[in-house]
JSON list of C-alpha atoms in Angstrom, two decimals:
[
{"chain": "A", "resi": 1131, "resn": "MET", "atom": "CA", "xyz": [80.00, 224.66, 102.84]},
{"chain": "A", "resi": 1132, "resn": "ASN", "atom": "CA", "xyz": [76.16, 225.58, 104.20]},
{"chain": "A", "resi": 1133, "resn": "GLY", "atom": "CA", "xyz": [73.89, 223.02, 103.86]},
{"chain": "A", "resi": 1134, "resn": "SER", "atom": "CA", "xyz": [71.08, 224.81, 104.40]},
{"chain": "A", "resi": 1135, "resn": "THR", "atom": "CA", "xyz": [71.24, 226.77, 100.48]},
{"chain": "A", "resi": 1136, "resn": "THR", "atom": "CA", "xyz": [70.41, 222.92, 99.41]},
{"chain": "A", "resi": 1137, "resn": "ASN", "atom": "CA", "xyz": [69.01, 221.04, 102.36]},
{"chain": "A", "resi": 1138, "resn": "HIS", "atom": "CA", "xyz": [66.16, 224.45, 102.67]},
{"chain": "A", "resi": 1139, "resn": "LEU", "atom": "CA", "xyz": [67.10, 223.56, 107.02]},
{"chain": "A", "resi": 1140, "resn": "LYS", "atom": "CA", "xyz": [63.78, 223.33, 109.49]},
{"chain": "A", "resi": 1141, "resn": "VAL", "atom": "CA", "xyz": [64.85, 226.00, 112.77]},
{"chain": "A", "resi": 1142, "resn": "CYS", "atom": "CA", "xyz": [62.93, 226.69, 115.46]},
{"chain": "A", "resi": 1143, "resn": "LEU", "atom": "CA", "xyz": [62.83, 230.26, 117.40]},
{"chain": "A", "resi": 1144, "resn": "PHE", "atom": "CA", "xyz": [62.22, 230.30, 120.22]},
{"chain": "A", "resi": 1145, "resn": "MET", "atom": "CA", "xyz": [62.42, 234.16, 122.24]},
{"chain": "A", "resi": 1146, "resn": "GLY", "atom": "CA", "xyz": [62.95, 234.80, 125.70]},
{"chain": "A", "resi": 1147, "resn": "SER", "atom": "CA", "xyz": [61.62, 237.61, 126.92]},
{"chain": "A", "resi": 1148, "resn": "VAL", "atom": "CA", "xyz": [57.92, 238.22, 127.40]},
{"chain": "A", "resi": 1149, "resn": "ARG", "atom": "CA", "xyz": [58.86, 242.18, 128.70]},
{"chain": "A", "resi": 1150, "resn": "ARG", "atom": "CA", "xyz": [57.83, 245.67, 128.17]},
{"chain": "A", "resi": 1151, "resn": "GLN", "atom": "CA", "xyz": [59.58, 246.76, 125.48]},
{"chain": "A", "resi": 1152, "resn": "ARG", "atom": "CA", "xyz": [61.80, 243.47, 124.99]},
{"chain": "A", "resi": 1153, "resn": "LEU", "atom": "CA", "xyz": [65.12, 243.46, 123.19]},
{"chain": "A", "resi": 1154, "resn": "CYS", "atom": "CA", "xyz": [64.44, 239.84, 122.16]},
{"chain": "A", "resi": 1155, "resn": "THR", "atom": "CA", "xyz": [61.99, 241.09, 119.35]},
{"chain": "A", "resi": 1156, "resn": "ARG", "atom": "CA", "xyz": [63.86, 242.92, 117.59]},
{"chain": "A", "resi": 1157, "resn": "VAL", "atom": "CA", "xyz": [67.16, 240.02, 117.77]},
{"chain": "A", "resi": 1158, "resn": "THR", "atom": "CA", "xyz": [64.85, 237.76, 116.50]},
{"chain": "A", "resi": 1159, "resn": "LEU", "atom": "CA", "xyz": [64.16, 239.60, 113.12]},
{"chain": "A", "resi": 1160, "resn": "LEU", "atom": "CA", "xyz": [68.11, 239.23, 112.71]},
{"chain": "A", "resi": 1161, "resn": "VAL", "atom": "CA", "xyz": [68.54, 236.17, 113.84]},
{"chain": "A", "resi": 1162, "resn": "ARG", "atom": "CA", "xyz": [65.21, 235.16, 111.19]},
{"chain": "A", "resi": 1163, "resn": "SER", "atom": "CA", "xyz": [65.96, 237.46, 108.59]},
{"chain": "A", "resi": 1164, "resn": "LEU", "atom": "CA", "xyz": [70.04, 235.99, 108.64]},
{"chain": "A", "resi": 1165, "resn": "LEU", "atom": "CA", "xyz": [68.29, 231.99, 108.51]},
{"chain": "A", "resi": 1166, "resn": "GLU", "atom": "CA", "xyz": [65.55, 233.08, 105.90]},
{"chain": "A", "resi": 1167, "resn": "GLU", "atom": "CA", "xyz": [68.69, 234.84, 103.26]},
{"chain": "A", "resi": 1168, "resn": "THR", "atom": "CA", "xyz": [69.87, 231.52, 103.63]},
{"chain": "A", "resi": 1169, "resn": "ASN", "atom": "CA", "xyz": [67.38, 228.77, 102.52]},
{"chain": "A", "resi": 1170, "resn": "HIS", "atom": "CA", "xyz": [65.87, 227.73, 105.96]},
{"chain": "A", "resi": 1171, "resn": "ILE", "atom": "CA", "xyz": [62.56, 227.05, 106.94]},
{"chain": "A", "resi": 1172, "resn": "VAL", "atom": "CA", "xyz": [62.23, 229.32, 110.57]},
{"chain": "A", "resi": 1173, "resn": "THR", "atom": "CA", "xyz": [59.48, 229.15, 112.78]},
{"chain": "A", "resi": 1174, "resn": "VAL", "atom": "CA", "xyz": [59.34, 231.56, 116.36]},
{"chain": "A", "resi": 1175, "resn": "LEU", "atom": "CA", "xyz": [57.33, 230.46, 119.39]},
{"chain": "A", "resi": 1176, "resn": "ASP", "atom": "CA", "xyz": [56.72, 233.63, 121.51]},
{"chain": "A", "resi": 1177, "resn": "PRO", "atom": "CA", "xyz": [55.64, 232.74, 124.66]},
{"chain": "A", "resi": 1178, "resn": "LEU", "atom": "CA", "xyz": [54.42, 236.68, 125.32]},
{"chain": "A", "resi": 1179, "resn": "GLU", "atom": "CA", "xyz": [52.20, 235.31, 121.84]},
{"chain": "A", "resi": 1180, "resn": "LEU", "atom": "CA", "xyz": [51.29, 231.45, 123.14]},
{"chain": "A", "resi": 1181, "resn": "GLN", "atom": "CA", "xyz": [50.56, 232.36, 127.64]},
{"chain": "A", "resi": 1182, "resn": "LEU", "atom": "CA", "xyz": [50.72, 229.70, 128.05]},
{"chain": "A", "resi": 1183, "resn": "PRO", "atom": "CA", "xyz": [49.80, 228.38, 132.16]},
{"chain": "A", "resi": 1184, "resn": "LEU", "atom": "CA", "xyz": [51.75, 227.42, 133.91]},
{"chain": "A", "resi": 1185, "resn": "MET", "atom": "CA", "xyz": [53.23, 223.67, 133.52]},
{"chain": "A", "resi": 1186, "resn": "HIS", "atom": "CA", "xyz": [51.50, 221.28, 136.05]},
{"chain": "A", "resi": 1187, "resn": "TRP", "atom": "CA", "xyz": [51.83, 217.96, 133.81]},
{"chain": "A", "resi": 1188, "resn": "SER", "atom": "CA", "xyz": [54.65, 217.69, 131.28]},
{"chain": "A", "resi": 1189, "resn": "PHE", "atom": "CA", "xyz": [53.41, 216.43, 127.74]},
{"chain": "A", "resi": 1190, "resn": "LYS", "atom": "CA", "xyz": [53.44, 212.77, 128.85]},
{"chain": "A", "resi": 1191, "resn": "CYS", "atom": "CA", "xyz": [52.64, 213.13, 131.92]},
{"chain": "A", "resi": 1192, "resn": "HIS", "atom": "CA", "xyz": [48.58, 213.48, 131.92]},
{"chain": "A", "resi": 1193, "resn": "PRO", "atom": "CA", "xyz": [45.98, 211.63, 133.57]},
{"chain": "A", "resi": 1194, "resn": "ASN", "atom": "CA", "xyz": [43.91, 209.81, 131.03]},
{"chain": "A", "resi": 1195, "resn": "THR", "atom": "CA", "xyz": [41.02, 212.23, 132.49]},
{"chain": "A", "resi": 1196, "resn": "GLN", "atom": "CA", "xyz": [42.75, 215.16, 132.18]},
{"chain": "A", "resi": 1197, "resn": "PRO", "atom": "CA", "xyz": [44.98, 215.13, 128.26]},
{"chain": "A", "resi": 1198, "resn": "PRO", "atom": "CA", "xyz": [46.97, 217.82, 127.05]},
{"chain": "A", "resi": 1199, "resn": "LEU", "atom": "CA", "xyz": [45.72, 220.53, 125.53]},
{"chain": "A", "resi": 1200, "resn": "PRO", "atom": "CA", "xyz": [45.56, 220.48, 122.04]},
{"chain": "A", "resi": 1201, "resn": "VAL", "atom": "CA", "xyz": [47.46, 223.26, 121.95]},
{"chain": "A", "resi": 1202, "resn": "PHE", "atom": "CA", "xyz": [49.89, 221.73, 123.22]},
{"chain": "A", "resi": 1203, "resn": "THR", "atom": "CA", "xyz": [50.02, 219.14, 120.73]},
{"chain": "A", "resi": 1204, "resn": "SER", "atom": "CA", "xyz": [50.27, 221.07, 118.17]},
{"chain": "A", "resi": 1205, "resn": "LEU", "atom": "CA", "xyz": [53.03, 223.30, 119.42]},
{"chain": "A", "resi": 1206, "resn": "ARG", "atom": "CA", "xyz": [55.33, 219.70, 120.55]},
{"chain": "A", "resi": 1207, "resn": "GLU", "atom": "CA", "xyz": [54.42, 218.19, 116.34]},
{"chain": "A", "resi": 1208, "resn": "GLN", "atom": "CA", "xyz": [56.24, 221.52, 115.15]},
{"chain": "A", "resi": 1209, "resn": "ILE", "atom": "CA", "xyz": [59.08, 221.73, 117.42]},
{"chain": "A", "resi": 1210, "resn": "ARG", "atom": "CA", "xyz": [59.54, 217.58, 117.03]},
{"chain": "A", "resi": 1211, "resn": "SER", "atom": "CA", "xyz": [59.17, 218.65, 112.83]},
{"chain": "A", "resi": 1212, "resn": "VAL", "atom": "CA", "xyz": [62.08, 221.04, 112.72]},
{"chain": "A", "resi": 1213, "resn": "ASP", "atom": "CA", "xyz": [65.86, 219.70, 112.25]},
{"chain": "A", "resi": 1214, "resn": "ALA", "atom": "CA", "xyz": [67.34, 222.35, 114.72]},
{"chain": "A", "resi": 1215, "resn": "PHE", "atom": "CA", "xyz": [66.59, 225.37, 117.25]},
{"chain": "A", "resi": 1216, "resn": "VAL", "atom": "CA", "xyz": [68.41, 228.82, 117.91]},
{"chain": "A", "resi": 1217, "resn": "ILE", "atom": "CA", "xyz": [67.58, 230.08, 122.04]},
{"chain": "A", "resi": 1218, "resn": "ILE", "atom": "CA", "xyz": [66.70, 233.62, 121.75]},
{"chain": "A", "resi": 1219, "resn": "SER", "atom": "CA", "xyz": [67.42, 234.62, 125.28]},
{"chain": "A", "resi": 1220, "resn": "THR", "atom": "CA", "xyz": [68.32, 237.85, 127.70]},
{"chain": "A", "resi": 1221, "resn": "GLU", "atom": "CA", "xyz": [69.05, 236.90, 131.52]},
{"chain": "A", "resi": 1222, "resn": "TYR", "atom": "CA", "xyz": [66.70, 237.51, 134.46]},
{"chain": "A", "resi": 1223, "resn": "TYR", "atom": "CA", "xyz": [69.31, 237.55, 137.70]},
{"chain": "A", "resi": 1224, "resn": "MET", "atom": "CA", "xyz": [71.75, 235.90, 135.73]},
{"chain": "A", "resi": 1225, "resn": "GLY", "atom": "CA", "xyz": [69.18, 232.92, 135.07]},
{"chain": "A", "resi": 1226, "resn": "ILE", "atom": "CA", "xyz": [66.09, 231.36, 132.82]},
{"chain": "A", "resi": 1227, "resn": "PRO", "atom": "CA", "xyz": [63.55, 233.55, 131.92]},
{"chain": "A", "resi": 1228, "resn": "PRO", "atom": "CA", "xyz": [60.79, 231.92, 133.58]},
{"chain": "A", "resi": 1229, "resn": "ALA", "atom": "CA", "xyz": [58.80, 232.78, 130.33]},
{"chain": "A", "resi": 1230, "resn": "LEU", "atom": "CA", "xyz": [61.47, 229.99, 128.03]},
{"chain": "A", "resi": 1231, "resn": "SER", "atom": "CA", "xyz": [61.77, 227.87, 130.99]},
{"chain": "A", "resi": 1232, "resn": "ASN", "atom": "CA", "xyz": [58.31, 227.09, 131.40]},
{"chain": "A", "resi": 1233, "resn": "LEU", "atom": "CA", "xyz": [57.23, 226.36, 127.55]},
{"chain": "A", "resi": 1234, "resn": "ILE", "atom": "CA", "xyz": [60.36, 224.38, 126.81]},
{"chain": "A", "resi": 1235, "resn": "ILE", "atom": "CA", "xyz": [59.13, 222.01, 130.06]},
{"chain": "A", "resi": 1236, "resn": "HIS", "atom": "CA", "xyz": [56.14, 221.31, 129.79]},
{"chain": "A", "resi": 1237, "resn": "PHE", "atom": "CA", "xyz": [57.61, 218.90, 126.54]},
{"chain": "A", "resi": 1238, "resn": "ASP", "atom": "CA", "xyz": [59.60, 215.20, 127.28]},
{"chain": "A", "resi": 1239, "resn": "VAL", "atom": "CA", "xyz": [62.97, 214.82, 125.86]},
{"chain": "A", "resi": 1240, "resn": "ALA", "atom": "CA", "xyz": [61.56, 213.07, 122.87]},
{"chain": "A", "resi": 1241, "resn": "THR", "atom": "CA", "xyz": [60.82, 216.30, 121.35]},
{"chain": "A", "resi": 1242, "resn": "PHE", "atom": "CA", "xyz": [63.94, 217.23, 121.78]},
{"chain": "A", "resi": 1243, "resn": "ILE", "atom": "CA", "xyz": [66.22, 214.88, 121.77]},
{"chain": "A", "resi": 1244, "resn": "GLY", "atom": "CA", "xyz": [69.35, 214.40, 119.39]},
{"chain": "A", "resi": 1245, "resn": "LYS", "atom": "CA", "xyz": [68.39, 218.46, 117.54]},
{"chain": "A", "resi": 1246, "resn": "PRO", "atom": "CA", "xyz": [71.10, 220.37, 117.86]},
{"chain": "A", "resi": 1247, "resn": "VAL", "atom": "CA", "xyz": [70.25, 224.05, 119.80]},
{"chain": "A", "resi": 1248, "resn": "ALA", "atom": "CA", "xyz": [72.69, 227.30, 119.18]},
{"chain": "A", "resi": 1249, "resn": "LEU", "atom": "CA", "xyz": [72.41, 230.69, 121.65]},
{"chain": "A", "resi": 1250, "resn": "VAL", "atom": "CA", "xyz": [71.93, 233.99, 120.67]},
{"chain": "A", "resi": 1251, "resn": "CYS", "atom": "CA", "xyz": [71.99, 235.60, 124.28]},
{"chain": "A", "resi": 1252, "resn": "TYR", "atom": "CA", "xyz": [71.44, 239.53, 124.59]},
{"chain": "A", "resi": 1253, "resn": "SER", "atom": "CA", "xyz": [71.80, 242.64, 127.42]},
{"chain": "A", "resi": 1254, "resn": "SER", "atom": "CA", "xyz": [70.99, 245.90, 127.77]},
{"chain": "A", "resi": 1255, "resn": "LEU", "atom": "CA", "xyz": [74.54, 245.40, 129.31]},
{"chain": "A", "resi": 1256, "resn": "GLU", "atom": "CA", "xyz": [78.04, 245.20, 128.49]},
{"chain": "A", "resi": 1257, "resn": "TYR", "atom": "CA", "xyz": [77.84, 241.30, 129.65]},
{"chain": "A", "resi": 1258, "resn": "GLY", "atom": "CA", "xyz": [75.42, 240.41, 126.52]},
{"chain": "A", "resi": 1259, "resn": "GLY", "atom": "CA", "xyz": [73.49, 237.99, 128.27]},
{"chain": "A", "resi": 1260, "resn": "CYS", "atom": "CA", "xyz": [76.59, 235.77, 128.83]},
{"chain": "A", "resi": 1261, "resn": "ARG", "atom": "CA", "xyz": [75.71, 234.35, 132.37]},
{"chain": "A", "resi": 1262, "resn": "VAL", "atom": "CA", "xyz": [72.34, 232.82, 131.34]},
{"chain": "A", "resi": 1263, "resn": "ALA", "atom": "CA", "xyz": [74.56, 231.11, 128.29]},
{"chain": "A", "resi": 1264, "resn": "VAL", "atom": "CA", "xyz": [76.15, 228.94, 130.42]},
{"chain": "A", "resi": 1265, "resn": "ALA", "atom": "CA", "xyz": [72.91, 228.40, 132.44]},
{"chain": "A", "resi": 1266, "resn": "LEU", "atom": "CA", "xyz": [71.47, 227.53, 129.55]},
{"chain": "A", "resi": 1267, "resn": "ARG", "atom": "CA", "xyz": [73.99, 224.71, 128.78]},
{"chain": "A", "resi": 1268, "resn": "SER", "atom": "CA", "xyz": [73.15, 222.92, 131.35]},
{"chain": "A", "resi": 1269, "resn": "PHE", "atom": "CA", "xyz": [69.44, 223.29, 131.61]},
{"chain": "A", "resi": 1270, "resn": "LEU", "atom": "CA", "xyz": [68.97, 222.03, 127.63]},
{"chain": "A", "resi": 1271, "resn": "SER", "atom": "CA", "xyz": [71.72, 218.97, 128.03]},
{"chain": "A", "resi": 1272, "resn": "ALA", "atom": "CA", "xyz": [68.48, 217.67, 129.94]},
{"chain": "A", "resi": 1273, "resn": "THR", "atom": "CA", "xyz": [66.44, 217.77, 126.73]},
{"chain": "A", "resi": 1274, "resn": "GLY", "atom": "CA", "xyz": [68.10, 215.81, 125.34]},
{"chain": "A", "resi": 1275, "resn": "ALA", "atom": "CA", "xyz": [69.11, 218.45, 122.76]},
{"chain": "A", "resi": 1276, "resn": "ILE", "atom": "CA", "xyz": [72.92, 219.08, 122.14]},
{"chain": "A", "resi": 1277, "resn": "THR", "atom": "CA", "xyz": [73.92, 222.93, 122.52]},
{"chain": "A", "resi": 1278, "resn": "ILE", "atom": "CA", "xyz": [76.06, 223.62, 120.28]},
{"chain": "A", "resi": 1279, "resn": "PRO", "atom": "CA", "xyz": [80.25, 225.01, 121.35]},
{"chain": "A", "resi": 1280, "resn": "LYS", "atom": "CA", "xyz": [79.40, 228.20, 119.38]},
{"chain": "A", "resi": 1281, "resn": "ILE", "atom": "CA", "xyz": [77.55, 230.91, 120.84]},
{"chain": "A", "resi": 1282, "resn": "LEU", "atom": "CA", "xyz": [76.51, 234.71, 120.05]},
{"chain": "A", "resi": 1283, "resn": "CYS", "atom": "CA", "xyz": [76.60, 236.56, 122.66]},
{"chain": "A", "resi": 1284, "resn": "ILE", "atom": "CA", "xyz": [75.63, 240.44, 122.04]},
{"chain": "A", "resi": 1285, "resn": "PRO", "atom": "CA", "xyz": [76.26, 243.53, 124.29]},
{"chain": "A", "resi": 1286, "resn": "ASN", "atom": "CA", "xyz": [75.03, 246.86, 124.40]},
{"chain": "A", "resi": 1287, "resn": "THR", "atom": "CA", "xyz": [72.45, 245.26, 122.12]},
{"chain": "A", "resi": 1288, "resn": "GLU", "atom": "CA", "xyz": [70.57, 248.60, 121.66]},
{"chain": "A", "resi": 1289, "resn": "SER", "atom": "CA", "xyz": [73.76, 249.99, 119.47]},
{"chain": "A", "resi": 1290, "resn": "GLN", "atom": "CA", "xyz": [73.83, 247.18, 117.59]},
{"chain": "A", "resi": 1291, "resn": "ILE", "atom": "CA", "xyz": [70.23, 246.04, 116.36]},
{"chain": "A", "resi": 1292, "resn": "ASP", "atom": "CA", "xyz": [67.66, 248.96, 115.95]},
{"chain": "A", "resi": 1293, "resn": "GLU", "atom": "CA", "xyz": [64.07, 247.98, 116.83]},
{"chain": "A", "resi": 1294, "resn": "GLU", "atom": "CA", "xyz": [63.31, 246.63, 112.88]},
{"chain": "A", "resi": 1295, "resn": "GLY", "atom": "CA", "xyz": [65.81, 244.34, 113.46]},
{"chain": "A", "resi": 1296, "resn": "ARG", "atom": "CA", "xyz": [68.54, 245.73, 111.11]},
{"chain": "A", "resi": 1297, "resn": "PRO", "atom": "CA", "xyz": [72.52, 245.15, 111.92]},
{"chain": "A", "resi": 1298, "resn": "LEU", "atom": "CA", "xyz": [73.73, 248.67, 113.35]},
{"chain": "A", "resi": 1299, "resn": "ASN", "atom": "CA", "xyz": [77.39, 247.32, 112.40]},
{"chain": "A", "resi": 1300, "resn": "SER", "atom": "CA", "xyz": [79.47, 244.45, 110.38]},
{"chain": "A", "resi": 1301, "resn": "HIS", "atom": "CA", "xyz": [80.53, 242.44, 113.13]},
{"chain": "A", "resi": 1302, "resn": "ILE", "atom": "CA", "xyz": [77.48, 241.70, 114.62]},
{"chain": "A", "resi": 1303, "resn": "ILE", "atom": "CA", "xyz": [76.86, 239.95, 111.18]},
{"chain": "A", "resi": 1304, "resn": "PHE", "atom": "CA", "xyz": [79.44, 237.80, 110.61]},
{"chain": "A", "resi": 1305, "resn": "ALA", "atom": "CA", "xyz": [79.25, 236.96, 114.24]},
{"chain": "A", "resi": 1306, "resn": "LEU", "atom": "CA", "xyz": [75.34, 235.10, 113.49]},
{"chain": "A", "resi": 1307, "resn": "ARG", "atom": "CA", "xyz": [77.22, 234.46, 110.32]},
{"chain": "A", "resi": 1308, "resn": "ARG", "atom": "CA", "xyz": [79.37, 232.23, 111.50]},
{"chain": "A", "resi": 1309, "resn": "LEU", "atom": "CA", "xyz": [76.91, 230.64, 114.13]},
{"chain": "A", "resi": 1310, "resn": "ILE", "atom": "CA", "xyz": [74.17, 229.87, 111.45]},
{"chain": "A", "resi": 1311, "resn": "SER", "atom": "CA", "xyz": [77.14, 227.83, 109.90]},
{"chain": "A", "resi": 1312, "resn": "SER", "atom": "CA", "xyz": [78.01, 226.18, 112.69]},
{"chain": "A", "resi": 1313, "resn": "LEU", "atom": "CA", "xyz": [74.34, 225.49, 113.36]},
{"chain": "A", "resi": 1314, "resn": "ASP", "atom": "CA", "xyz": [74.21, 224.14, 110.19]},
{"chain": "A", "resi": 1315, "resn": "TRP", "atom": "CA", "xyz": [76.58, 221.78, 109.99]},
{"chain": "A", "resi": 1316, "resn": "TYR", "atom": "CA", "xyz": [75.59, 220.09, 112.99]},
{"chain": "A", "resi": 1317, "resn": "ALA", "atom": "CA", "xyz": [71.88, 219.79, 111.64]},
{"chain": "A", "resi": 1318, "resn": "THR", "atom": "CA", "xyz": [73.13, 218.57, 108.77]},
{"chain": "A", "resi": 1319, "resn": "ALA", "atom": "CA", "xyz": [74.96, 215.82, 110.19]},
{"chain": "A", "resi": 1320, "resn": "PHE", "atom": "CA", "xyz": [71.87, 214.57, 112.43]},
{"chain": "A", "resi": 1321, "resn": "LYS", "atom": "CA", "xyz": [69.77, 215.06, 110.30]},
{"chain": "A", "resi": 1322, "resn": "ASN", "atom": "CA", "xyz": [71.90, 212.41, 107.80]},
{"chain": "A", "resi": 1323, "resn": "HIS", "atom": "CA", "xyz": [72.12, 209.84, 110.85]},
{"chain": "A", "resi": 1324, "resn": "ARG", "atom": "CA", "xyz": [68.69, 209.87, 111.43]},
{"chain": "A", "resi": 1325, "resn": "GLU", "atom": "CA", "xyz": [67.57, 209.00, 108.17]},
{"chain": "A", "resi": 1326, "resn": "ILE", "atom": "CA", "xyz": [70.27, 206.22, 108.11]},
{"chain": "A", "resi": 1327, "resn": "VAL", "atom": "CA", "xyz": [69.83, 204.80, 112.31]},
{"chain": "A", "resi": 1328, "resn": "GLY", "atom": "CA", "xyz": [66.31, 206.25, 113.11]},
{"chain": "A", "resi": 1329, "resn": "ASP", "atom": "CA", "xyz": [65.59, 208.18, 115.83]},
{"chain": "A", "resi": 1330, "resn": "GLN", "atom": "CA", "xyz": [68.32, 208.72, 118.61]},
{"chain": "A", "resi": 1331, "resn": "PRO", "atom": "CA", "xyz": [66.85, 206.51, 121.70]},
{"chain": "A", "resi": 1332, "resn": "ILE", "atom": "CA", "xyz": [65.48, 207.70, 124.83]}
]
């Protein structure tokens, strides 16, 4: 059963790349389209648009004389308000793109804790970003978010998704629908549990 059809789950997409001619845009368009088709409420955080400064103080560590900028307070509330996350990322030198990690580490554990996260990784080559998926599992565990078991890795992305985010074959849609269904299961379960016992303690 897909819980999103009745619960209208809120999902935040984190875009991972700021490169010119990035493939991240087409992957994000496809993921967003399928989420919205299944009644999700979608927010997209794009580090290229946000242009956040490098992290000098995390949200909870700002000194009294330098409170967080309003943009960080607003972003934190956006992130905390959702039921689940999707990270859409390629790999830079087999690791996490700096713009993605910089976006995430600005915020404290309370921003992410107890929420499920799905990984959609991609590459123009045959690896499909599988190596960044491994790095992201470890990285995200420190935020308190919980990566779901299913991962979607998209190799040779240009031959599978066009520039408008349209799928060029049926199996990419099949795989993405399975990932969304799995994310829904965890998001619904965690949301129901929070309603009964409250937020997860830190």
